[in-house]
Amino acid sequence: MKIVVRNLVKIFKVGSIFSLKKLTAVDNVSFDILPGEIFSLVGESGCGKTTTAKILLGLEEPTAGEIFYDETPLEDFIRDKKEFLKKVQLIQQNPFSTFNPFRKIEDYLFKTVLRFGIADSREKAEKIIDEKLSIVGMSFGEVRDRYPNEFSGGQLQRISIARALLTNPSFLVADEPVSMVDASLRISIVNLFKDLGERFGISVLYITHDLSTTYYVADRIAVMFRGNIVEMGNTQEVLDNPLHPYTVLLKVSVPIPNPETSWDERVDLSTLEREEYFTKGCKFAGRCPHVKEICKQLQPPDIECGGRTVKCWLYK
Amino acid sequence: MRKLMYSLSELWEDPKFKYSSIVLGLLIFISILSYFSPYDPYKWYLLPTNQPPSLRHILGTDGKGQDIFWVLSFSLRNSLMLAVVAAVVSRVIALLVGILSGYLGGAVDRLLMALTDTFIVMPVFPLLLLLSSLIKNYLTPPVLGLIVGVFSWSGDARVVRSMVLSLREREFMITSKFSGMTVKEVIVGDLIPYLLPIISGGFIGSMMGAIGFEVVLSILGFVRVETPTLGSMFHWMINFQAMLLGYWWWVLTPIVTAILLFTALYTLSLSVNEYLDPRTRVQRIVVVK
Amino acid sequence: MREIVTVENLKAYYFIRFMGNQTTVRAVNGVDFKVCEGEIYGIAGESGCGKSTLLKVLFGYTKPPLRLVDGSVIYDFDSQKLNITAVNHQLLRRVRWKYISYVPQGSMNVLNPVRKVRKIFMDVLAEHTDMSKEEAFYEVEKYFEALGLPLRVLDSFPHQLSGGMRQRVTIALATILKPKVILADEPTTALDVVVQRGVIQLLKDIHDEQKCTLIIVTHDMGVHAHLSSRICVMYAGKIVEEAPSNKMFKDPLHPYTKLLINSLPSLGDRRRREGIPGAPPSLSNLPPGCPFHPRCPSARSVCMEREPALVTVERDRRVACWMVEG
Amino acid sequence: MKFIKSYLIPRIIQYLYMVVIGITLIFLIPRLSPVDPVEQILNTRLRIQSTTPEAILKIREVMEELYGLKGSLWEQYINMWKRLLKGDFGPSIVYYPAPVIVLIRNSLPWTIGLLTLTTLISWFMGLVLGTFLGYSKKSSLSRIWTAVFMAINPVPYYIFALTLLLLFCYVIPIFPLGGGFSVGQRVALTWSFIKDVIKHGTLPALSLIILGLSGWSLGTKILVQNLSEEDYVVYAQMMGLSDQKILYSYVLRNAMLPQITGLGLSLGGIFGGAMMTEILFTYPGIGTLAYNAVRANDYNVMIAISFFSIIAVATALLILDLLYPLIDPRIRYR
């Protein structure tokens, strides 16, 4: 499935009715996700990546902007709720809270299969469930009659992926799918995503703050900062040679598991994180090492630069 | 069903639960006996008055010439019925208002919460007094239960709402949605397990409140005291000055019964609340297996 | 160099009872190691391997259901030796913060929500020094300036601070008395990368400045690579490998360490990697023999029957594996 | 300024709204009930003395006037508001022609004196004792106290009060049977009068304090127990802070927040709570007044008491809401 997002804006109203403050969580964001591609939204907490995902999933209303699923506008597509949820599925961040601890795992799996008309009897459903579980390296026997907290985080995240695959979706949103999973199990889950595009042609929106797994798994990347996409392009190109100063900062902050790479230069931490949303110029101007006068006055436009987009005055 | 039996057997390990269920069981048994009573509870002076306990009348007779044991049996039946009606009514309203308000949000939420707040500031006691004195002749125990129920849901509706509000933000609610679950399934499967402690604790609490309220109304003479209830037993006992005349069996019967009933309900709610606490319940699922 | 912490055969279990069912969680199951003065000693391992519990025991904080079963933790300060598992409550309170302090996991809720940050610092100073109120007031400011933290934070309530700032405040709180040993439990977990780097920087600065000893627990091997000088890897309540960090990353000996390090994706490398099969064992139901054998690709029959001891293979390396002979 | 706009005004609107709805309900309930109070009074009067139909009509008219039952429902409603705003609750039926407001003015000090004092005492003692019970829950002293309170707590108030009466008025007669002061005492601010009032007030106060204390203690105990497991309390223990410091600045400070709400609500609710005490101890307060009013269908008195009751609870809630930002910084800086 091809997803097109154009000029997406989401403004939250904070405070009470008497002292409204507008917070632009997603600020004029545009991107495409191609069929069978893993597209990654990368950024720190509060950069708007999760809000963007929620809008794509129909869980949040956009303030402005357009979204198309294979040319169909989101508003039209979502009208048939069953069809929408069949085509668009998600995997959440924390496997321990993805499932209600008082509900059996199989409850979720059977409901998904039966409600979306994938199978019409429990026997057939069980076969389909077993099939999808085997994709993630598990079987129905392991899951039968058991509750979520009888599983480890890694297992739960596999089940979560299998559940999302049950409806044979064309688009999968994965919101930080491995950040709560143990290191030894993380890569095997990331590998599942790697295969999804190749084996099933599913488009994946992979949301994360972890550049290492993004580099490993994503085809294209968009780096978000305070609601803006500041840099977008081919993952390898962007991360091997970042252009935007924020991408550079992100990259050098990744703790690489190799003691020989040392951190020489020091980083400055913003103490005014909330204020950065409300600045009128470039939102990174406050801590950018290359800041110019224009950066403080005017928000930079999206600039095409060697096959990628950068939102920075340096490249004008 | 198997799960329920298992839970009961687990609860039985708790001495609090054991005590309260034995006492309540006994009281319920006595109240059921009323269906086999040899006497009509509304007829006075069928028996010699003020007889101390004997084999014929195990709790003696009172100043109205009635057998105290059989009066007690009818009274317990009526008081318990009233309590259950009040508890069911107030729980149903509290859950309905709380869940609707928290789940739907928006204008519905504001409207329902405005209503709830009003009921919170209402001076329930004087108002109920006024009401019951006005319709004294219509006040059968179930009607009184209904009235008490209608006036005692507001606090818990707020608690339910705030719990639903926080549950609504949980990730598993989104999973349920993407698994195609219906609103009913989400409420039953995702919300109710977390609301159980407040439902059960509130149920027992409003039972206690309703019984106590009936006793107060009866002592004050604001209900039809001819109907045998725990409260009317107090009423006649005080009215006939049984205390001053030294008819200890008549004085002690309602007092001991009331204390037994209230302590049993109280310990039952403590024990059940401990058992239903979601934190320990989640852990127990694994340990039990 | 002088050994400041000596841990011997430490065993600490959680005894949990539910409605008549008793379970024993062997969180720390026979751990021994030594830490030298001025070192940054890293403890690595996945969730549920007992590393956080170990740190609590090192701090002398064993509260039911956690109970110390065996072993000792001996601190060797200039003047005296101290077995923290066997000192009384009074002495423990005097030693804590002044000599040994603790940076907790997740600073979200460790600061009293109704108390200003400055007050919390002054509580600590009032308890452990004989400073007057005014002296304490300025001492806190001086320390914040030295660490490069904004002073306005002092007059805020904890909920007004961002997660990263709260974590840095917590670190400052743990180090204001310049303790000899600092125990840090996952100090960078749940922080954004840039903030995480700032926190690591802060810990390093404090270490260089105060010449203290740092014992740091984290599951993030990347953080260990940048912070720890020596690392031990825990698995199922035990240390399976211990080595200086450059050797650990370059040439891991234990199969678990090997798989763990090789499974980490890194920037600039898209080659396919494989994860470790299976899942970590439950600490209340350990497999017989080597606890890693069900997941180990090179397990032999001996691994299923007997547990390997942690043996010294080189001067500064120890491994617990039948495949590696000392 | 921002505080007034975003905090004060919405709350005052809410306050007015609650008062209006509450009073409207009080207005509606008797009118919706199937019984006509005038009819009821007429019936009882007519049983005693025979009257001509014209006289009955006359009496009925006068009664309807007194009750505010003249005209359409809407007119009655508007009239009620007009009178309420003037502080005019009409005359009492029982003590005709004494105005209701005077009756209330005479009863109010007794109720407020007894109930406010006992509520404050039991709240404060409950807070202190409950904190002790919760923080040192393993000591045997704490266990004994908890057991005692758990035994007292479910006992219904009237049984408890009756037992006290039996014990201290009949078995060991050290307190007077009831009343606010001895018959024949002159109501004046003299030493002997005050002593008399205290003597009469002790037993009802005791009954309220003991039951209240057990409730507040157990509530605080649970709060403190839960708070003791909070990360910041555990961390304060790790920091080596003294138990006093932790109890006072870390535990109690946080336990206060919900308990102050509780105090406010029960202070607001003293009119409702007063009734049983005052009747059992024949204490001359609002409760007794309400009791007599209900028995004699003294409708205006009931309306007036309900009105004050609503105002009291709503005002208590408003004051709490306004105080909350001062106690809890999390609300102040939202």
mmCIF file with all atom_site columns, N, CA, C and O in Angstrom, chain D residues 52-87:
data_model
loop_
_atom_site.group_PDB
_atom_site.id
_atom_site.type_symbol
_atom_site.label_atom_id
_atom_site.label_alt_id
_atom_site.label_comp_id
_atom_site.label_asym_id
_atom_site.label_entity_id
_atom_site.label_seq_id
_atom_site.pdbx_PDB_ins_code
_atom_site.Cartn_x
_atom_site.Cartn_y
_atom_site.Cartn_z
_atom_site.occupancy
_atom_site.B_iso_or_equiv
_atom_site.pdbx_formal_charge
_atom_site.auth_seq_id
_atom_site.auth_comp_id
_atom_site.auth_asym_id
_atom_site.auth_atom_id
_atom_site.pdbx_PDB_model_num
ATOM 1   N N  . THR D 1 52 ? -66.638 23.842 59.658 1.00 0.00 ? 52 THR D N  1
ATOM 2   C CA . THR D 1 52 ? -67.502 23.996 58.491 1.00 0.00 ? 52 THR D CA 1
ATOM 3   C C  . THR D 1 52 ? -66.675 23.961 57.225 1.00 0.00 ? 52 THR D C  1
ATOM 4   O O  . THR D 1 52 ? -65.478 24.275 57.254 1.00 0.00 ? 52 THR D O  1
ATOM 5   N N  . PRO D 1 53 ? -67.292 23.561 56.104 1.00 0.00 ? 53 PRO D N  1
ATOM 6   C CA . PRO D 1 53 ? -66.537 23.508 54.837 1.00 0.00 ? 53 PRO D CA 1
ATOM 7   C C  . PRO D 1 53 ? -65.920 24.850 54.493 1.00 0.00 ? 53 PRO D C  1
ATOM 8   O O  . PRO D 1 53 ? -64.815 24.894 53.968 1.00 0.00 ? 53 PRO D O  1
ATOM 9   N N  . GLU D 1 54 ? -66.597 25.961 54.777 1.00 0.00 ? 54 GLU D N  1
ATOM 10  C CA . GLU D 1 54 ? -66.030 27.277 54.456 1.00 0.00 ? 54 GLU D CA 1
ATOM 11  C C  . GLU D 1 54 ? -64.753 27.502 55.254 1.00 0.00 ? 54 GLU D C  1
ATOM 12  O O  . GLU D 1 54 ? -63.743 27.961 54.720 1.00 0.00 ? 54 GLU D O  1
ATOM 13  N N  . ALA D 1 55 ? -64.842 27.127 56.529 1.00 0.00 ? 55 ALA D N  1
ATOM 14  C CA . ALA D 1 55 ? -63.671 27.304 57.383 1.00 0.00 ? 55 ALA D CA 1
ATOM 15  C C  . ALA D 1 55 ? -62.507 26.450 56.852 1.00 0.00 ? 55 ALA D C  1
ATOM 16  O O  . ALA D 1 55 ? -61.364 26.899 56.813 1.00 0.00 ? 55 ALA D O  1
ATOM 17  N N  . ILE D 1 56 ? -62.824 25.224 56.423 1.00 0.00 ? 56 ILE D N  1
ATOM 18  C CA . ILE D 1 56 ? -61.760 24.358 55.876 1.00 0.00 ? 56 ILE D CA 1
ATOM 19  C C  . ILE D 1 56 ? -61.103 25.033 54.687 1.00 0.00 ? 56 ILE D C  1
ATOM 20  O O  . ILE D 1 56 ? -59.878 25.082 54.569 1.00 0.00 ? 56 ILE D O  1
ATOM 21  N N  . LEU D 1 57 ? -61.927 25.564 53.804 1.00 0.00 ? 57 LEU D N  1
ATOM 22  C CA . LEU D 1 57 ? -61.387 26.238 52.632 1.00 0.00 ? 57 LEU D CA 1
ATOM 23  C C  . LEU D 1 57 ? -60.472 27.389 53.034 1.00 0.00 ? 57 LEU D C  1
ATOM 24  O O  . LEU D 1 57 ? -59.416 27.616 52.458 1.00 0.00 ? 57 LEU D O  1
ATOM 25  N N  . LYS D 1 58 ? -60.929 28.099 54.050 1.00 0.00 ? 58 LYS D N  1
ATOM 26  C CA . LYS D 1 58 ? -60.168 29.229 54.562 1.00 0.00 ? 58 LYS D CA 1
ATOM 27  C C  . LYS D 1 58 ? -58.809 28.763 55.093 1.00 0.00 ? 58 LYS D C  1
ATOM 28  O O  . LYS D 1 58 ? -57.757 29.301 54.736 1.00 0.00 ? 58 LYS D O  1
ATOM 29  N N  . ILE D 1 59 ? -58.907 27.712 55.944 1.00 0.00 ? 59 ILE D N  1
ATOM 30  C CA . ILE D 1 59 ? -57.653 27.182 56.527 1.00 0.00 ? 59 ILE D CA 1
ATOM 31  C C  . ILE D 1 59 ? -56.716 26.723 55.415 1.00 0.00 ? 59 ILE D C  1
ATOM 32  O O  . ILE D 1 59 ? -55.521 27.016 55.404 1.00 0.00 ? 59 ILE D O  1
ATOM 33  N N  . ARG D 1 60 ? -57.329 26.022 54.435 1.00 0.00 ? 60 ARG D N  1
ATOM 34  C CA . ARG D 1 60 ? -56.508 25.517 53.334 1.00 0.00 ? 60 ARG D CA 1
ATOM 35  C C  . ARG D 1 60 ? -55.766 26.650 52.640 1.00 0.00 ? 60 ARG D C  1
ATOM 36  O O  . ARG D 1 60 ? -54.574 26.555 52.343 1.00 0.00 ? 60 ARG D O  1
ATOM 37  N N  . GLU D 1 61 ? -56.472 27.736 52.420 1.00 0.00 ? 61 GLU D N  1
ATOM 38  C CA . GLU D 1 61 ? -55.856 28.854 51.721 1.00 0.00 ? 61 GLU D CA 1
ATOM 39  C C  . GLU D 1 61 ? -54.683 29.419 52.522 1.00 0.00 ? 61 GLU D C  1
ATOM 40  O O  . GLU D 1 61 ? -53.603 29.672 51.993 1.00 0.00 ? 61 GLU D O  1
ATOM 41  N N  . VAL D 1 62 ? -54.938 29.576 53.817 1.00 0.00 ? 62 VAL D N  1
ATOM 42  C CA . VAL D 1 62 ? -53.885 30.105 54.683 1.00 0.00 ? 62 VAL D CA 1
ATOM 43  C C  . VAL D 1 62 ? -52.676 29.167 54.667 1.00 0.00 ? 62 VAL D C  1
ATOM 44  O O  . VAL D 1 62 ? -51.525 29.599 54.536 1.00 0.00 ? 62 VAL D O  1
ATOM 45  N N  . MET D 1 63 ? -52.962 27.881 54.754 1.00 0.00 ? 63 MET D N  1
ATOM 46  C CA . MET D 1 63 ? -51.871 26.900 54.756 1.00 0.00 ? 63 MET D CA 1
ATOM 47  C C  . MET D 1 63 ? -51.067 26.972 53.464 1.00 0.00 ? 63 MET D C  1
ATOM 48  O O  . MET D 1 63 ? -49.842 26.947 53.466 1.00 0.00 ? 63 MET D O  1
ATOM 49  N N  . GLU D 1 64 ? -51.780 27.034 52.350 1.00 0.00 ? 64 GLU D N  1
ATOM 50  C CA . GLU D 1 64 ? -51.075 27.072 51.060 1.00 0.00 ? 64 GLU D CA 1
ATOM 51  C C  . GLU D 1 64 ? -50.214 28.318 50.962 1.00 0.00 ? 64 GLU D C  1
ATOM 52  O O  . GLU D 1 64 ? -49.110 28.273 50.430 1.00 0.00 ? 64 GLU D O  1
ATOM 53  N N  . GLU D 1 65 ? -50.714 29.380 51.498 1.00 0.00 ? 65 GLU D N  1
ATOM 54  C CA . GLU D 1 65 ? -49.949 30.620 51.513 1.00 0.00 ? 65 GLU D CA 1
ATOM 55  C C  . GLU D 1 65 ? -48.656 30.421 52.310 1.00 0.00 ? 65 GLU D C  1
ATOM 56  O O  . GLU D 1 65 ? -47.550 30.733 51.872 1.00 0.00 ? 65 GLU D O  1
ATOM 57  N N  . LEU D 1 66 ? -48.845 29.830 53.511 1.00 0.00 ? 66 LEU D N  1
ATOM 58  C CA . LEU D 1 66 ? -47.684 29.611 54.389 1.00 0.00 ? 66 LEU D CA 1
ATOM 59  C C  . LEU D 1 66 ? -46.662 28.688 53.740 1.00 0.00 ? 66 LEU D C  1
ATOM 60  O O  . LEU D 1 66 ? -45.460 28.868 53.865 1.00 0.00 ? 66 LEU D O  1
ATOM 61  N N  . TYR D 1 67 ? -47.128 27.667 53.084 1.00 0.00 ? 67 TYR D N  1
ATOM 62  C CA . TYR D 1 67 ? -46.224 26.689 52.468 1.00 0.00 ? 67 TYR D CA 1
ATOM 63  C C  . TYR D 1 67 ? -45.667 27.158 51.135 1.00 0.00 ? 67 TYR D C  1
ATOM 64  O O  . TYR D 1 67 ? -44.807 26.492 50.558 1.00 0.00 ? 67 TYR D O  1
ATOM 65  N N  . GLY D 1 68 ? -46.154 28.233 50.636 1.00 0.00 ? 68 GLY D N  1
ATOM 66  C CA . GLY D 1 68 ? -45.719 28.664 49.312 1.00 0.00 ? 68 GLY D CA 1
ATOM 67  C C  . GLY D 1 68 ? -46.256 27.764 48.219 1.00 0.00 ? 68 GLY D C  1
ATOM 68  O O  . GLY D 1 68 ? -45.572 27.463 47.256 1.00 0.00 ? 68 GLY D O  1
ATOM 69  N N  . LEU D 1 69 ? -47.456 27.270 48.376 1.00 0.00 ? 69 LEU D N  1
ATOM 70  C CA . LEU D 1 69 ? -48.019 26.342 47.403 1.00 0.00 ? 69 LEU D CA 1
ATOM 71  C C  . LEU D 1 69 ? -49.061 26.994 46.522 1.00 0.00 ? 69 LEU D C  1
ATOM 72  O O  . LEU D 1 69 ? -49.854 26.343 45.866 1.00 0.00 ? 69 LEU D O  1
ATOM 73  N N  . LYS D 1 70 ? -49.050 28.323 46.510 1.00 0.00 ? 70 LYS D N  1
ATOM 74  C CA . LYS D 1 70 ? -50.066 29.016 45.736 1.00 0.00 ? 70 LYS D CA 1
ATOM 75  C C  . LYS D 1 70 ? -49.589 29.236 44.319 1.00 0.00 ? 70 LYS D C  1
ATOM 76  O O  . LYS D 1 70 ? -48.422 29.510 44.088 1.00 0.00 ? 70 LYS D O  1
ATOM 77  N N  . GLY D 1 71 ? -50.540 29.155 43.400 1.00 0.00 ? 71 GLY D N  1
ATOM 78  C CA . GLY D 1 71 ? -50.225 29.452 42.016 1.00 0.00 ? 71 GLY D CA 1
ATOM 79  C C  . GLY D 1 71 ? -49.645 28.251 41.284 1.00 0.00 ? 71 GLY D C  1
ATOM 80  O O  . GLY D 1 71 ? -49.572 27.142 41.822 1.00 0.00 ? 71 GLY D O  1
ATOM 81  N N  . SER D 1 72 ? -49.218 28.474 40.013 1.00 0.00 ? 72 SER D N  1
ATOM 82  C CA . SER D 1 72 ? -48.658 27.386 39.213 1.00 0.00 ? 72 SER D CA 1
ATOM 83  C C  . SER D 1 72 ? -47.292 27.002 39.767 1.00 0.00 ? 72 SER D C  1
ATOM 84  O O  . SER D 1 72 ? -46.703 27.726 40.583 1.00 0.00 ? 72 SER D O  1
ATOM 85  N N  . LEU D 1 73 ? -46.795 25.872 39.297 1.00 0.00 ? 73 LEU D N  1
ATOM 86  C CA . LEU D 1 73 ? -45.509 25.369 39.762 1.00 0.00 ? 73 LEU D CA 1
ATOM 87  C C  . LEU D 1 73 ? -44.418 26.422 39.552 1.00 0.00 ? 73 LEU D C  1
ATOM 88  O O  . LEU D 1 73 ? -43.572 26.661 40.398 1.00 0.00 ? 73 LEU D O  1
ATOM 89  N N  . TRP D 1 74 ? -44.487 27.043 38.375 1.00 0.00 ? 74 TRP D N  1
ATOM 90  C CA . TRP D 1 74 ? -43.455 28.026 38.020 1.00 0.00 ? 74 TRP D CA 1
ATOM 91  C C  . TRP D 1 74 ? -43.520 29.244 38.948 1.00 0.00 ? 74 TRP D C  1
ATOM 92  O O  . TRP D 1 74 ? -42.494 29.724 39.433 1.00 0.00 ? 74 TRP D O  1
ATOM 93  N N  . GLU D 1 75 ? -44.734 29.708 39.224 1.00 0.00 ? 75 GLU D N  1
ATOM 94  C CA . GLU D 1 75 ? -44.889 30.845 40.121 1.00 0.00 ? 75 GLU D CA 1
ATOM 95  C C  . GLU D 1 75 ? -44.367 30.491 41.519 1.00 0.00 ? 75 GLU D C  1
ATOM 96  O O  . GLU D 1 75 ? -43.683 31.285 42.168 1.00 0.00 ? 75 GLU D O  1
ATOM 97  N N  . GLN D 1 76 ? -44.704 29.272 41.948 1.00 0.00 ? 76 GLN D N  1
ATOM 98  C CA . GLN D 1 76 ? -44.233 28.829 43.263 1.00 0.00 ? 76 GLN D CA 1
ATOM 99  C C  . GLN D 1 76 ? -42.711 28.862 43.315 1.00 0.00 ? 76 GLN D C  1
ATOM 100 O O  . GLN D 1 76 ? -42.101 29.292 44.289 1.00 0.00 ? 76 GLN D O  1
ATOM 101 N N  . TYR D 1 77 ? -42.125 28.392 42.204 1.00 0.00 ? 77 TYR D N  1
ATOM 102 C CA . TYR D 1 77 ? -40.657 28.299 42.136 1.00 0.00 ? 77 TYR D CA 1
ATOM 103 C C  . TYR D 1 77 ? -40.029 29.686 42.229 1.00 0.00 ? 77 TYR D C  1
ATOM 104 O O  . TYR D 1 77 ? -39.109 29.926 43.012 1.00 0.00 ? 77 TYR D O  1
ATOM 105 N N  . ILE D 1 78 ? -40.551 30.606 41.435 1.00 0.00 ? 78 ILE D N  1
ATOM 106 C CA . ILE D 1 78 ? -40.016 31.963 41.438 1.00 0.00 ? 78 ILE D CA 1
ATOM 107 C C  . ILE D 1 78 ? -40.193 32.594 42.819 1.00 0.00 ? 78 ILE D C  1
ATOM 108 O O  . ILE D 1 78 ? -39.274 33.219 43.359 1.00 0.00 ? 78 ILE D O  1
ATOM 109 N N  . ASN D 1 79 ? -41.382 32.365 43.375 1.00 0.00 ? 79 ASN D N  1
ATOM 110 C CA . ASN D 1 79 ? -41.640 32.922 44.706 1.00 0.00 ? 79 ASN D CA 1
ATOM 111 C C  . ASN D 1 79 ? -40.661 32.394 45.747 1.00 0.00 ? 79 ASN D C  1
ATOM 112 O O  . ASN D 1 79 ? -40.171 33.125 46.595 1.00 0.00 ? 79 ASN D O  1
ATOM 113 N N  . MET D 1 80 ? -40.406 31.100 45.640 1.00 0.00 ? 80 MET D N  1
ATOM 114 C CA . MET D 1 80 ? -39.476 30.507 46.598 1.00 0.00 ? 80 MET D CA 1
ATOM 115 C C  . MET D 1 80 ? -38.111 31.205 46.533 1.00 0.00 ? 80 MET D C  1
ATOM 116 O O  . MET D 1 80 ? -37.542 31.585 47.542 1.00 0.00 ? 80 MET D O  1
ATOM 117 N N  . TRP D 1 81 ? -37.649 31.405 45.315 1.00 0.00 ? 81 TRP D N  1
ATOM 118 C CA . TRP D 1 81 ? -36.339 32.048 45.159 1.00 0.00 ? 81 TRP D CA 1
ATOM 119 C C  . TRP D 1 81 ? -36.350 33.467 45.715 1.00 0.00 ? 81 TRP D C  1
ATOM 120 O O  . TRP D 1 81 ? -35.408 33.893 46.365 1.00 0.00 ? 81 TRP D O  1
ATOM 121 N N  . LYS D 1 82 ? -37.433 34.167 45.412 1.00 0.00 ? 82 LYS D N  1
ATOM 122 C CA . LYS D 1 82 ? -37.529 35.537 45.907 1.00 0.00 ? 82 LYS D CA 1
ATOM 123 C C  . LYS D 1 82 ? -37.395 35.549 47.424 1.00 0.00 ? 82 LYS D C  1
ATOM 124 O O  . LYS D 1 82 ? -36.675 36.370 48.004 1.00 0.00 ? 82 LYS D O  1
ATOM 125 N N  . ARG D 1 83 ? -38.108 34.606 48.070 1.00 0.00 ? 83 ARG D N  1
ATOM 126 C CA . ARG D 1 83 ? -38.085 34.582 49.526 1.00 0.00 ? 83 ARG D CA 1
ATOM 127 C C  . ARG D 1 83 ? -36.721 34.125 50.053 1.00 0.00 ? 83 ARG D C  1
ATOM 128 O O  . ARG D 1 83 ? -36.193 34.685 51.012 1.00 0.00 ? 83 ARG D O  1
ATOM 129 N N  . LEU D 1 84 ? -36.162 33.108 49.399 1.00 0.00 ? 84 LEU D N  1
ATOM 130 C CA . LEU D 1 84 ? -34.861 32.593 49.861 1.00 0.00 ? 84 LEU D CA 1
ATOM 131 C C  . LEU D 1 84 ? -33.813 33.698 49.829 1.00 0.00 ? 84 LEU D C  1
ATOM 132 O O  . LEU D 1 84 ? -33.012 33.852 50.749 1.00 0.00 ? 84 LEU D O  1
ATOM 133 N N  . LEU D 1 85 ? -33.814 34.473 48.747 1.00 0.00 ? 85 LEU D N  1
ATOM 134 C CA . LEU D 1 85 ? -32.785 35.491 48.592 1.00 0.00 ? 85 LEU D CA 1
ATOM 135 C C  . LEU D 1 85 ? -32.924 36.579 49.652 1.00 0.00 ? 85 LEU D C  1
ATOM 136 O O  . LEU D 1 85 ? -31.952 37.233 50.010 1.00 0.00 ? 85 LEU D O  1
ATOM 137 N N  . LYS D 1 86 ? -34.162 36.741 50.134 1.00 0.00 ? 86 LYS D N  1
ATOM 138 C CA . LYS D 1 86 ? -34.356 37.723 51.205 1.00 0.00 ? 86 LYS D CA 1
ATOM 139 C C  . LYS D 1 86 ? -34.059 37.101 52.571 1.00 0.00 ? 86 LYS D C  1
ATOM 140 O O  . LYS D 1 86 ? -34.113 37.789 53.593 1.00 0.00 ? 86 LYS D O  1
ATOM 141 N N  . GLY D 1 87 ? -33.798 35.816 52.619 1.00 0.00 ? 87 GLY D N  1
ATOM 142 C CA . GLY D 1 87 ? -33.567 35.143 53.891 1.00 0.00 ? 87 GLY D CA 1
ATOM 143 C C  . GLY D 1 87 ? -34.864 34.854 54.616 1.00 0.00 ? 87 GLY D C  1
ATOM 144 O O  . GLY D 1 87 ? -34.890 34.605 55.813 1.00 0.00 ? 87 GLY D O  1
#
